[in-house]
XYZ file of C-alpha atoms in Angstrom:
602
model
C -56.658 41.632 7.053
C -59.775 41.830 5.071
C -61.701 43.272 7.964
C -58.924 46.392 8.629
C -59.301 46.632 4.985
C -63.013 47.332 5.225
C -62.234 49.317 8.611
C -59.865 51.722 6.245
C -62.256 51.992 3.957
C -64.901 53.259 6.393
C -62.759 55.601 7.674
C -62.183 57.023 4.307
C -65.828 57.205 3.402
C -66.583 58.939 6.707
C -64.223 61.670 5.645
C -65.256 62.112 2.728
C -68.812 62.480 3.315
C -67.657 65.335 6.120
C -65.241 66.465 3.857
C -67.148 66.328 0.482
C -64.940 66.735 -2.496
C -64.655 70.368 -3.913
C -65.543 70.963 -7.352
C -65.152 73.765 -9.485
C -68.338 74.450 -11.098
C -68.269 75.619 -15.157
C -70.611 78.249 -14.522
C -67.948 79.921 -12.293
C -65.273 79.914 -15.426
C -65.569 83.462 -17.005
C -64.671 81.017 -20.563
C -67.512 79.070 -21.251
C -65.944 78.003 -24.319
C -62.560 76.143 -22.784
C -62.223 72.927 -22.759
C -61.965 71.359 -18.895
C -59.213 70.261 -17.313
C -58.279 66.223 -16.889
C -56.248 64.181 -15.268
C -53.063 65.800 -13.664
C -52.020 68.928 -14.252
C -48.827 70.657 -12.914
C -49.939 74.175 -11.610
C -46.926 76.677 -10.407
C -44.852 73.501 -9.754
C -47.768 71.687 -7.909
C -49.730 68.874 -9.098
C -53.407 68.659 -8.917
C -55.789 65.930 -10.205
C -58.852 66.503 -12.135
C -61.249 64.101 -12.705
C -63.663 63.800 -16.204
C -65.980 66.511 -15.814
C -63.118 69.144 -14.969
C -63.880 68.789 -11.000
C -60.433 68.812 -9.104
C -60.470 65.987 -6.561
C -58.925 66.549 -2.836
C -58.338 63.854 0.200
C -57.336 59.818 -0.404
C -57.587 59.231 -4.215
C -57.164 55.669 -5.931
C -55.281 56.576 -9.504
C -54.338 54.153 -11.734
C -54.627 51.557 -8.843
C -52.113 53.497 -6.571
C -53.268 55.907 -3.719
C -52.472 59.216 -3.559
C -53.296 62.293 -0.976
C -54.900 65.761 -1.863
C -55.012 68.051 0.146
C -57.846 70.944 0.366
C -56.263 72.949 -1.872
C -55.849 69.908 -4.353
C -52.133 69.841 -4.370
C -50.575 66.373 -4.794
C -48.582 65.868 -1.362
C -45.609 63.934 -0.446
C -43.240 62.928 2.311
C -44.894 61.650 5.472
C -48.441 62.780 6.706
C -50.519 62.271 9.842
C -53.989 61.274 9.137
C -56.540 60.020 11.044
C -54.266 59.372 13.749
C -51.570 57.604 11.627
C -48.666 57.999 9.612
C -48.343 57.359 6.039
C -45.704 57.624 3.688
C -46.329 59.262 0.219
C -43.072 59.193 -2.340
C -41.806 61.839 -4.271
C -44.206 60.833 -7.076
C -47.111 61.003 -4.501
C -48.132 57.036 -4.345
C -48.657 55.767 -1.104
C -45.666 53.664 0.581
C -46.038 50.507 1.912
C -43.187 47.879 3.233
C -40.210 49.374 3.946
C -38.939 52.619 3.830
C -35.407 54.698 4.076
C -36.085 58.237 5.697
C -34.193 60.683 7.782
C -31.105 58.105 7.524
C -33.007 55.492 9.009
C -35.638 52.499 7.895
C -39.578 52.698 8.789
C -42.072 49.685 7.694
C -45.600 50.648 6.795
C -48.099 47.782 6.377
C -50.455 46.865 3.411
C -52.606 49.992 3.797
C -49.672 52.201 4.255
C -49.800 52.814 8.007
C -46.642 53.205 10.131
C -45.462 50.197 12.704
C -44.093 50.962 15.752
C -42.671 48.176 18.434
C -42.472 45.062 17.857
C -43.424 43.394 14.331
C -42.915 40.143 12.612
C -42.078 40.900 9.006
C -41.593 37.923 6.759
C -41.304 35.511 10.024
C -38.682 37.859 11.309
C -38.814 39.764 14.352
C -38.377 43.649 14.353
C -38.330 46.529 16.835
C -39.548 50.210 15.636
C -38.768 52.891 18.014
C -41.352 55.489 19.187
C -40.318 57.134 16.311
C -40.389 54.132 13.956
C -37.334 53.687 13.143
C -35.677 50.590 12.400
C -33.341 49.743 15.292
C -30.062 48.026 15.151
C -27.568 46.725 18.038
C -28.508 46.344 21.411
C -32.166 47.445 22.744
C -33.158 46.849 26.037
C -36.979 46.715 26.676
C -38.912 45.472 29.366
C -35.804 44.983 31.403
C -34.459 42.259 28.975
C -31.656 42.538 26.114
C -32.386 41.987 22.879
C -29.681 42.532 19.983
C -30.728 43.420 16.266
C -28.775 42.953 13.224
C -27.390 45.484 10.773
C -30.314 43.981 8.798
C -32.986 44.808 11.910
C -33.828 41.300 12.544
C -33.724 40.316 16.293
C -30.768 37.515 16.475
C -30.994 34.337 18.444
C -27.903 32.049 19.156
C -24.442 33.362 19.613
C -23.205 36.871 18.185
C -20.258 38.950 18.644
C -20.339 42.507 19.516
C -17.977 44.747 21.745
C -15.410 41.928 21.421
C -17.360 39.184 23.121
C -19.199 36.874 22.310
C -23.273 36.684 23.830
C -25.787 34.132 23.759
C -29.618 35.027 22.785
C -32.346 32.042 23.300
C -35.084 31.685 21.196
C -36.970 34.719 21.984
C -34.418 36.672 21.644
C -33.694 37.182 25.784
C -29.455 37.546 26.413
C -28.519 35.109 28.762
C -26.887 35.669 32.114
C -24.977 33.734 34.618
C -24.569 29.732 33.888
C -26.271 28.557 30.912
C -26.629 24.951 29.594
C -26.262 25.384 26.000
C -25.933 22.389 23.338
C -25.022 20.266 26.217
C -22.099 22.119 27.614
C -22.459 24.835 30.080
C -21.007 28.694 29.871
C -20.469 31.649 31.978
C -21.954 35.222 31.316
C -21.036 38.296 32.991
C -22.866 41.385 31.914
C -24.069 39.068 29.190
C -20.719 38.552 27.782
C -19.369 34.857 27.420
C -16.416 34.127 30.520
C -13.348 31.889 29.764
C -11.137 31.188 31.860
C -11.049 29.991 35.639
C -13.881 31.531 37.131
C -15.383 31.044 40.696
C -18.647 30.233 41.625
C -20.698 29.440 44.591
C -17.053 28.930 46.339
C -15.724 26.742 43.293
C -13.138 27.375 40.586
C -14.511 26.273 37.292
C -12.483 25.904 34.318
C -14.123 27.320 31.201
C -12.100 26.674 27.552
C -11.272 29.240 24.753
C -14.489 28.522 23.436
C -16.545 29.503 26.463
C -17.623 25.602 27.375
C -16.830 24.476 30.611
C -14.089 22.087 30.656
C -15.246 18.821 31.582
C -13.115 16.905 33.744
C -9.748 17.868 34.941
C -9.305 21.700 35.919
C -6.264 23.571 37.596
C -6.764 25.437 40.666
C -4.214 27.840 41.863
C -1.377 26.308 44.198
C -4.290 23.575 45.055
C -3.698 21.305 42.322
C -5.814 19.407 39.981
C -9.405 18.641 40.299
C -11.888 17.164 38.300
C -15.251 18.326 37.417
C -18.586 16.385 35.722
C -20.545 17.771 32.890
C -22.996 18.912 36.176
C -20.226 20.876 37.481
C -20.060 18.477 40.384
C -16.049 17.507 42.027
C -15.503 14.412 41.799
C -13.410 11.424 43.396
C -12.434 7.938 42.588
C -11.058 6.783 38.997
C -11.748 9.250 36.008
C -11.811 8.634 32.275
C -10.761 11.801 30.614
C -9.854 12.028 27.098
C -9.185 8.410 26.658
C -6.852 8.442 30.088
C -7.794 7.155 33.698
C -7.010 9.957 36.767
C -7.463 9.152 40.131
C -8.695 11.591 42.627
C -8.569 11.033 46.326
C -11.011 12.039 49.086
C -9.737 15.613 49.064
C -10.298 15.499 45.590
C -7.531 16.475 44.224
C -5.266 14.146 41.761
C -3.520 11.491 42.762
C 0.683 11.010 41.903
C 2.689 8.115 42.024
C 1.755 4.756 43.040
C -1.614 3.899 44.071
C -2.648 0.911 46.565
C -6.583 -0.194 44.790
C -8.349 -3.240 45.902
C -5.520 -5.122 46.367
C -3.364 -4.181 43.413
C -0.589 -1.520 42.635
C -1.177 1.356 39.756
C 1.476 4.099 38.966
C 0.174 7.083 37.948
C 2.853 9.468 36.065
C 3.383 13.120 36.601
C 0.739 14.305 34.677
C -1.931 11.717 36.302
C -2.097 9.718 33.799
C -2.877 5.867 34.766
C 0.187 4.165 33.282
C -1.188 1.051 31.279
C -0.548 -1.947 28.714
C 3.434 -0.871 29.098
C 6.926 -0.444 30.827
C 8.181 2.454 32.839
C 11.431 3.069 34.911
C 10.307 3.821 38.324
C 13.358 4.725 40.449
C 15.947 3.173 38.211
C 13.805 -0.311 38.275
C 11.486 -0.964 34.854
C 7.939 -2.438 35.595
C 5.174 -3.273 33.672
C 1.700 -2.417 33.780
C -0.886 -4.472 31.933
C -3.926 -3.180 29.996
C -5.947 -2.716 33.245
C -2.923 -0.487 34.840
C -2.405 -3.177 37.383
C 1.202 -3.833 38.163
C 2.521 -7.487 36.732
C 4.699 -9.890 37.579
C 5.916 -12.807 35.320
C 5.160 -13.492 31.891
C 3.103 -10.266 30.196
C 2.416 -10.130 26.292
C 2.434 -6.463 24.796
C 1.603 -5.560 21.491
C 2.726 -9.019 20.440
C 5.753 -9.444 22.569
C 6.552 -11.341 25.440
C 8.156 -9.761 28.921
C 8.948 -11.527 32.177
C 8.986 -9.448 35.744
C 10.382 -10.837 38.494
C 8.558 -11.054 42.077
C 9.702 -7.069 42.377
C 8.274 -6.338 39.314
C 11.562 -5.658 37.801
C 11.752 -6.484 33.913
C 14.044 -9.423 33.200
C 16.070 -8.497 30.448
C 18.944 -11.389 30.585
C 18.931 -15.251 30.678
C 16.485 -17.026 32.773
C 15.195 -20.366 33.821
C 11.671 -20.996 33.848
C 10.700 -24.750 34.482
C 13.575 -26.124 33.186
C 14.012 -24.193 30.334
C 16.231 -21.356 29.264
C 15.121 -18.003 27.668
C 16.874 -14.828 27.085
C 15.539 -11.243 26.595
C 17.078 -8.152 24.753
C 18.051 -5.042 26.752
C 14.773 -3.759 25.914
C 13.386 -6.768 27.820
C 11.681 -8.723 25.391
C 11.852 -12.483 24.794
C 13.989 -13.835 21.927
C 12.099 -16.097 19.480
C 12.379 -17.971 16.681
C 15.642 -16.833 15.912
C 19.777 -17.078 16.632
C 21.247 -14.316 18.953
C 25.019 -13.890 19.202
C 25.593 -13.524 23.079
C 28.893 -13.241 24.495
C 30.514 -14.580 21.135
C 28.270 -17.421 20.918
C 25.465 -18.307 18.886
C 22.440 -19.582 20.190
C 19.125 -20.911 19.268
C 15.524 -19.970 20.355
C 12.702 -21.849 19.299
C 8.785 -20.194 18.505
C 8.248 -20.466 22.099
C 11.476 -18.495 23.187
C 13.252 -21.820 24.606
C 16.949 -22.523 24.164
C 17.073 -25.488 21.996
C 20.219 -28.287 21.169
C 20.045 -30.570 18.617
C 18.254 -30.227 15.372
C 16.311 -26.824 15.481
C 13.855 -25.320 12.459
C 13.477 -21.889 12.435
C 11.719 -19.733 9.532
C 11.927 -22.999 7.426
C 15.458 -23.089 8.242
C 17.197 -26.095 10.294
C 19.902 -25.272 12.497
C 21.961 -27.579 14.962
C 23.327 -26.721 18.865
C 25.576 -28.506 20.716
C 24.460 -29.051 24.266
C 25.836 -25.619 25.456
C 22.733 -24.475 22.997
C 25.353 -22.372 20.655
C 24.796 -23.028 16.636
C 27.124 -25.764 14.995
C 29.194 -24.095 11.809
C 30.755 -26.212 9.333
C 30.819 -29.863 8.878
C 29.497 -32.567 11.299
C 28.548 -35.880 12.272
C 25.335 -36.849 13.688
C 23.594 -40.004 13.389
C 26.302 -41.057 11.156
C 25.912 -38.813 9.089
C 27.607 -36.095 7.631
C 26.231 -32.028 7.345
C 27.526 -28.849 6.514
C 26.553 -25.357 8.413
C 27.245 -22.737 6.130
C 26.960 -19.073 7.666
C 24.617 -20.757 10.468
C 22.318 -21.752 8.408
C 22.154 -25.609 7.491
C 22.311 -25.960 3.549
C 19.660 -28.507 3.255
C 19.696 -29.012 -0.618
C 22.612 -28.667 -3.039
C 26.551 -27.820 -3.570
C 28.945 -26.598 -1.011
C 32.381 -25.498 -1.550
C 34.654 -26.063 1.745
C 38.231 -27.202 1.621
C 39.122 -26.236 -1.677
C 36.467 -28.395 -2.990
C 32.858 -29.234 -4.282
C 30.652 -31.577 -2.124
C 26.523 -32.067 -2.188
C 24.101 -32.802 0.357
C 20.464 -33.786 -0.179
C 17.193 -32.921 0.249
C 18.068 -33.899 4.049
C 20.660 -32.254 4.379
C 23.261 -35.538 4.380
C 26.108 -35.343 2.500
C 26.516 -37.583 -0.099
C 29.069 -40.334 -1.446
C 30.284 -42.359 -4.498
C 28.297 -42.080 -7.289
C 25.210 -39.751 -7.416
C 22.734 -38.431 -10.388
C 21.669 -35.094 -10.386
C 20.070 -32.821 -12.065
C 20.269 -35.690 -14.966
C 24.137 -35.893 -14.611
C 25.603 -38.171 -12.802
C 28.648 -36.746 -10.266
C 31.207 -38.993 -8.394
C 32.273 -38.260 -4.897
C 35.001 -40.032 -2.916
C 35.335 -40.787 0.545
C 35.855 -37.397 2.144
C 32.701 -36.687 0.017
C 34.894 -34.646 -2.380
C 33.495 -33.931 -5.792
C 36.011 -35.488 -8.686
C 36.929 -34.998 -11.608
C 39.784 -35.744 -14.387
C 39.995 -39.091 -14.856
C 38.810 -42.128 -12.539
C 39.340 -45.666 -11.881
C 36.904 -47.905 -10.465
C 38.123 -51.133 -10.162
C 38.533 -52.324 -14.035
C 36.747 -49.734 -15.337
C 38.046 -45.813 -15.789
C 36.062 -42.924 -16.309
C 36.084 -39.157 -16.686
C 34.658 -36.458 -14.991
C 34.616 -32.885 -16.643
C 35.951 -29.972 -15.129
C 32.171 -29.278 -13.648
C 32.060 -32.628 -12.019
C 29.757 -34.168 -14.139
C 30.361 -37.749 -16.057
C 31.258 -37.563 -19.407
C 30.613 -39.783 -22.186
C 31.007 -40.281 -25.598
C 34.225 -38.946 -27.070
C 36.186 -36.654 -25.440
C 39.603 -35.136 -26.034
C 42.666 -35.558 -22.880
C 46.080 -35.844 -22.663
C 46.680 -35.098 -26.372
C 44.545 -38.742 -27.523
C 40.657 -38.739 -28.548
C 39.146 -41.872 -25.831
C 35.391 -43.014 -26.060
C 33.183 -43.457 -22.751
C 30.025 -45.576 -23.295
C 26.827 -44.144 -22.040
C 27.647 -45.985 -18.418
C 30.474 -43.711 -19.027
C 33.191 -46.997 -19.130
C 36.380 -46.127 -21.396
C 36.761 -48.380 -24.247
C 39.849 -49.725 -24.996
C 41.655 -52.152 -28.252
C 39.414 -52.840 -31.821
C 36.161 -51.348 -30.798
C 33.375 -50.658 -33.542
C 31.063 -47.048 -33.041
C 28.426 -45.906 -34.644
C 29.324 -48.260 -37.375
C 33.292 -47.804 -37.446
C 36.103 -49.553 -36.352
C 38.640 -47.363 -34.192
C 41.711 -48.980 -32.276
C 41.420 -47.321 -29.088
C 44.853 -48.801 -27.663
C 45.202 -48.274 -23.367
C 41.972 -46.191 -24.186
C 43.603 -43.855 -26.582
C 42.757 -43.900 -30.071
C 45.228 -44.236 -32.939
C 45.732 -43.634 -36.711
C 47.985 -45.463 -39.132
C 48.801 -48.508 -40.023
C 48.353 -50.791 -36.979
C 49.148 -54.469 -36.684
C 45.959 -56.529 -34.757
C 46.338 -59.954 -34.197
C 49.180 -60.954 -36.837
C 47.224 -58.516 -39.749
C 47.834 -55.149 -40.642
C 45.280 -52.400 -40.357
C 44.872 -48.834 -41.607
C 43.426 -46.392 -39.501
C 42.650 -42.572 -40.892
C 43.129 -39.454 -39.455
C 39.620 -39.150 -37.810
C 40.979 -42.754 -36.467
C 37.853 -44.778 -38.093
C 39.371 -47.984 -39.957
C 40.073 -47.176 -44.110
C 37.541 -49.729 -45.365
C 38.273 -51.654 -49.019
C 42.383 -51.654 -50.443
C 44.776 -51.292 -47.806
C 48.811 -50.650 -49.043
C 51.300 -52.243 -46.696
C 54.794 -50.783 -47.651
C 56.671 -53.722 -49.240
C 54.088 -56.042 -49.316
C 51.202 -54.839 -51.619
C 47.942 -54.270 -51.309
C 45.029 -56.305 -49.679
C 41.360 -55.504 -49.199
C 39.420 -54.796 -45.999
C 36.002 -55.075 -45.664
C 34.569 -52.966 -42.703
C 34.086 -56.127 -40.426
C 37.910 -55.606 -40.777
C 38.108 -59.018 -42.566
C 41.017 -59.641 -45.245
C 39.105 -60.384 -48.398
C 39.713 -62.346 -51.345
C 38.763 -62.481 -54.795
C 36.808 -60.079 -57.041
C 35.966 -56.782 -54.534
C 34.344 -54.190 -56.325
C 35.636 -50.455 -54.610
C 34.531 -47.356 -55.650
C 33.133 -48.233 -58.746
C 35.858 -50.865 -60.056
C 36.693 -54.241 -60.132
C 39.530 -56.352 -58.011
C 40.768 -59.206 -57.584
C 42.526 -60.520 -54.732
C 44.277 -64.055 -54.314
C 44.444 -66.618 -51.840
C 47.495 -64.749 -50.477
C 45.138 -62.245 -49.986
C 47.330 -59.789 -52.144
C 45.341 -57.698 -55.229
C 46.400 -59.495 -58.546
C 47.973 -57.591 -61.830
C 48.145 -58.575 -65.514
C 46.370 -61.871 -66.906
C 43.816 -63.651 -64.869
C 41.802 -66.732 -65.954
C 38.750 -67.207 -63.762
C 36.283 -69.509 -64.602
C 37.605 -70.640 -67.860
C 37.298 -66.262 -68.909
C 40.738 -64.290 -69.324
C 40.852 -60.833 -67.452
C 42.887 -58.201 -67.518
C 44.175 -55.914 -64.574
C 46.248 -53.277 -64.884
C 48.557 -51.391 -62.950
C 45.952 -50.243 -60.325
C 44.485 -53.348 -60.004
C 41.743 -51.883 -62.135
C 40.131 -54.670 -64.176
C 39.825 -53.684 -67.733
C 36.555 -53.302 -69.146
C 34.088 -52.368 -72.070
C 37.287 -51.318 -74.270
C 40.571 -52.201 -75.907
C 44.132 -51.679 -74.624
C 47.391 -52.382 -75.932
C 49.649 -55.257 -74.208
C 52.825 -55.922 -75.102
C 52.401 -54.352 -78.570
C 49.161 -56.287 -79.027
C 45.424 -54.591 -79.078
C 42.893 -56.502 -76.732
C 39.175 -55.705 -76.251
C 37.290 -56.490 -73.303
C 33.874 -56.308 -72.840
C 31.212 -54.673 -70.050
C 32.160 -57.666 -67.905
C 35.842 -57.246 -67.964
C 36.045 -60.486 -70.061
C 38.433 -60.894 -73.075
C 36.568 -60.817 -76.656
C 39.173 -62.644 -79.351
C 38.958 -60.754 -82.861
């Protein structure tokens, strides 16, 4: 660059030394006295440049570090010029252009020192074609025989565009490919440049090419031929085919294959579309076979997706009982093995174990125990085995708690055995009689009686039946007769308990309401009064009761009026109340007695 620099500036000081610059001289100015002319001055519309002494200047002028062009007459000039063989640009302020340009509707590009480019030109590492004329060109150019296309913007395009409605393909130097192209790893078709879809011959061939242009890889369609299949090297080929994640088979003539297929020994089906059927079932002519992952036809036991199948030697899916060394297995109408489970068939329950087998007996399925008779159907209800009893309830064995069958309550255990006589649980203990019945009401054992609440469970302590209060002991045993709790006497006769006055053993008793036995004086109509003490023991002698003194004799009877005990004279009175710690009157005489109830003479 710096070399055309110091070319351009040779050229311009040739020209000016042939072309020296014209200056006005003062002595031809008929005004000595005016003062010269400097810088630019605008004569009849026209500028002119004038440097410090006055002298205009003419030809390539650097002002103010822009270039400018006078011509012999001095005037400024503007638009484009030819000089020295080239074309410049001058603006309507009279600088000199460089870069790009807009004129006469179209865009020109002048370099550094102003010139005009024609042809080709790499402008900020983009290529650009100026006509002859220098214009700027856009769209398709064809030059040396070859196509290039140009952007609105001017710059050559490379890669796919769209123009005319089609799409074209430019390689890196721009060229616009024609024919078959491998592009990106798929291959197109070009006609006149413009991308092909479609089926398209070549070379005697039908190739497929997709909406996108690429040649279809692998199956393709030819007209009333049928389907063929084609490599990424647009080769036919034969044999097995992966395509899209399915297996085609094409035969010698090349052309798909239908239906079953003989291979190395085995039998494939391949369905109406050519699709290798695989890893499933299929009704073929009213008969379902399988096909395992490989696409091989099976026979016998096949697992899919979890589930087990049987075919027979035909092929054809079992989906009914059968016997398989010695055992029995059933599968669904959809043919697939019944396991760990019950099945109702024909009305009757039956078993299958984790391994699909029939079972009898005792059978545990999803934690669950179950029980088949020898037929293999599911035992309901109660039954004996081993000689013992358990319940079915809904077909599934109830292997812990209550029951409720025949219009009564019976348990089983953690076994699932019913249970009998006397059992605790939960804490409470529950009676059960020989059917295994859960009681209640009152029960006799023997000598002993108990009662069972309305729940089942054993009571004890009192409880209230048959309009009487009775007392169970914590082995739940009724009491019965004189029986002391919790520190009182109750006469619990037949088990019942009883208030009043109540005769025991030749001696009266009294009883209260809440049937506990009336401790201290005890009235018996017609007799008088005695004292009980709470061992329910007649006492005699001095009793002290609530807070006063008694005195009961050998008769056991309490004692009124004068007593003389140990050689001291008391005084009762009509209660039975010894006197004390003051003075009464008796038969019109005062006594006093003192704070032990004895008698103090005057």
């Amino acid at each position: 660059m710096k070399r055309q620099f110091l070319c351009i500036c040779a050229i311009f000081l040739g020209f000016l030394l042939y072309h020296p610059t014209a200056v006005v001289s003062a002595e031809e100015t008929t005004n000595t006295t005016s003062k010269p002319k400097v810088g630019w001055v605008l004569t009849d519309g026209i500028y002119q440049y004038y440097d410090s002494k006055g002298d205009k200047l003419i030809g390539w002028q650097q002002i103010n570090n822009n270039w400018y062009y006078l011509g012999n007459d001095g005037n400024m000039q503007t638009g484009w010029i030819a000089y020295g063989g080239r074309n410049y640009y001058l603006k309507p302020s009279g600088e000199m252009a460089t870069g790009w340009v807009y004129t006469n509707d179209h865009y020109q590009y002048l370099d550094s020192f102003g010139i005009q480019k024609f042809g080709w030109q790499q402008i900020n590492n983009n290529w650009y074609y100026l006509g002859n004329d220098g214009d700027m060109q856009t769209g398709w150019v064809v030059y040396a025989n070859h196509y290039y296309y140009f952007k609105p913007s001017g710059e050559m395009a490379t890669g796919w565009v769209f123009t005319n409605d089609h799409y074209q393909y430019l390689d890196e130097f721009g060229l616009r490919k024609e024919g078959l192209q491998h592009i990106n790893g798929h291959w197109y078709c070009f006609s006149d440049g413009d991308m092909m879809t479609g089926l398209i011959t070549r070379n005697g061939s039908q190739l497929l090419f997709g909406d996108d242009g690429s040649l279809v890889n692998g199956i393709s369609y030819r007209h009333e031929y049928g389907y063929y299949f084609v490599d990424s090297n647009m080769e036919y080929q034969t044999g097995w085919q992966l395509f899209n994640g399915n297996w085609y088979y094409f035969g010698s003539d090349k052309l798909m294959h239908h239906g079953w297929l003989s291979y190395n020994g085995n039998w494939y089906y391949l369905d109406d579309e050519g699709i290798m059927v695989a890893n499933r079932s299929i009704e073929i002519d009213g008969k379902l076979y399988h096909f395992d992952a490989s696409g091989i036809e099976r026979s016998g036991w096949t697992q899919i997706n979890g589930y087990w199948y049987y075919y027979n030697s035909e092929g054809k899916l079992v989906s009914d009982w059968l016997t398989y060394n010695g055992n029995r297995y059933y599968f669904d109408e959809n043919g697939v093995m019944v396991a760990n489970r019950n099945l109702e068939i024909d009305g009757k329950t039956y078993c299958f174990d984790s391994f699909g087998i029939e079972r009898s007996g005792w059978t545990q399925i999803n934690g669950n125990w179950y029980y088949f008779d020898v037929e293999g159907n599911v035992v309901d209800g109660w039954f004996t085995y081993g000689g013992n009893r358990y319940h079915i309830d809904e077909n599934k064995m109830m292997s812990t708690g209550w029951v409720y069958t025949h219009n009564h309550y019976q348990y089983l255990n953690t076994y699932g055995i019913q249970q009998f006589g006397w059992q605790q649980i939960n804490g409470n203990w529950y009676y059960f009689d020989e059917a295994g019945d859960m009681q209640t009401g009152w029960l006799k054992l023997g000598d002993y009686e108990y009662y069972l609440k309305p729940s089942g469970e054993m009571a004890t302590g009192w409880i209230f039946t048959n309009g009487y209060w009775q007392y169970l002991l914590d082995s739940g045993v009724r009491l019965s007769g004189i029986v002391k709790i919790n520190e009182h006497w109750y006469y619990l006769a037949d088990g019942n308990m009883h208030t009043g006055l109540i005769r025991h053993d030749g001696s009266l008793f009294l009883f209260a309401d809440d049937g506990s036995l009336v401790h201290g004086i005890l009235y018996i109509f017609q007799q008088g009064k005695y004292f009980v003490n709470s061992n329910m023991e007649y006492q005699t002698g001095w009793q002290f009761f609530v807070g006063n003194w008694y005195y009961f004799g050998t008769d056991k009877r309490m004692h009124y009026g004068w007593l003389s005990y140990n050689g001291n004279w008391y005084y009762l009175d009509e209660s039975g109340v010894m006197v004390r710690n003051r003075s009464i009157e008796i038969n019109g005489q005062v006594y006093y007695f003192d704070s032990f109830g004895i008698y103090q003479p005057a």
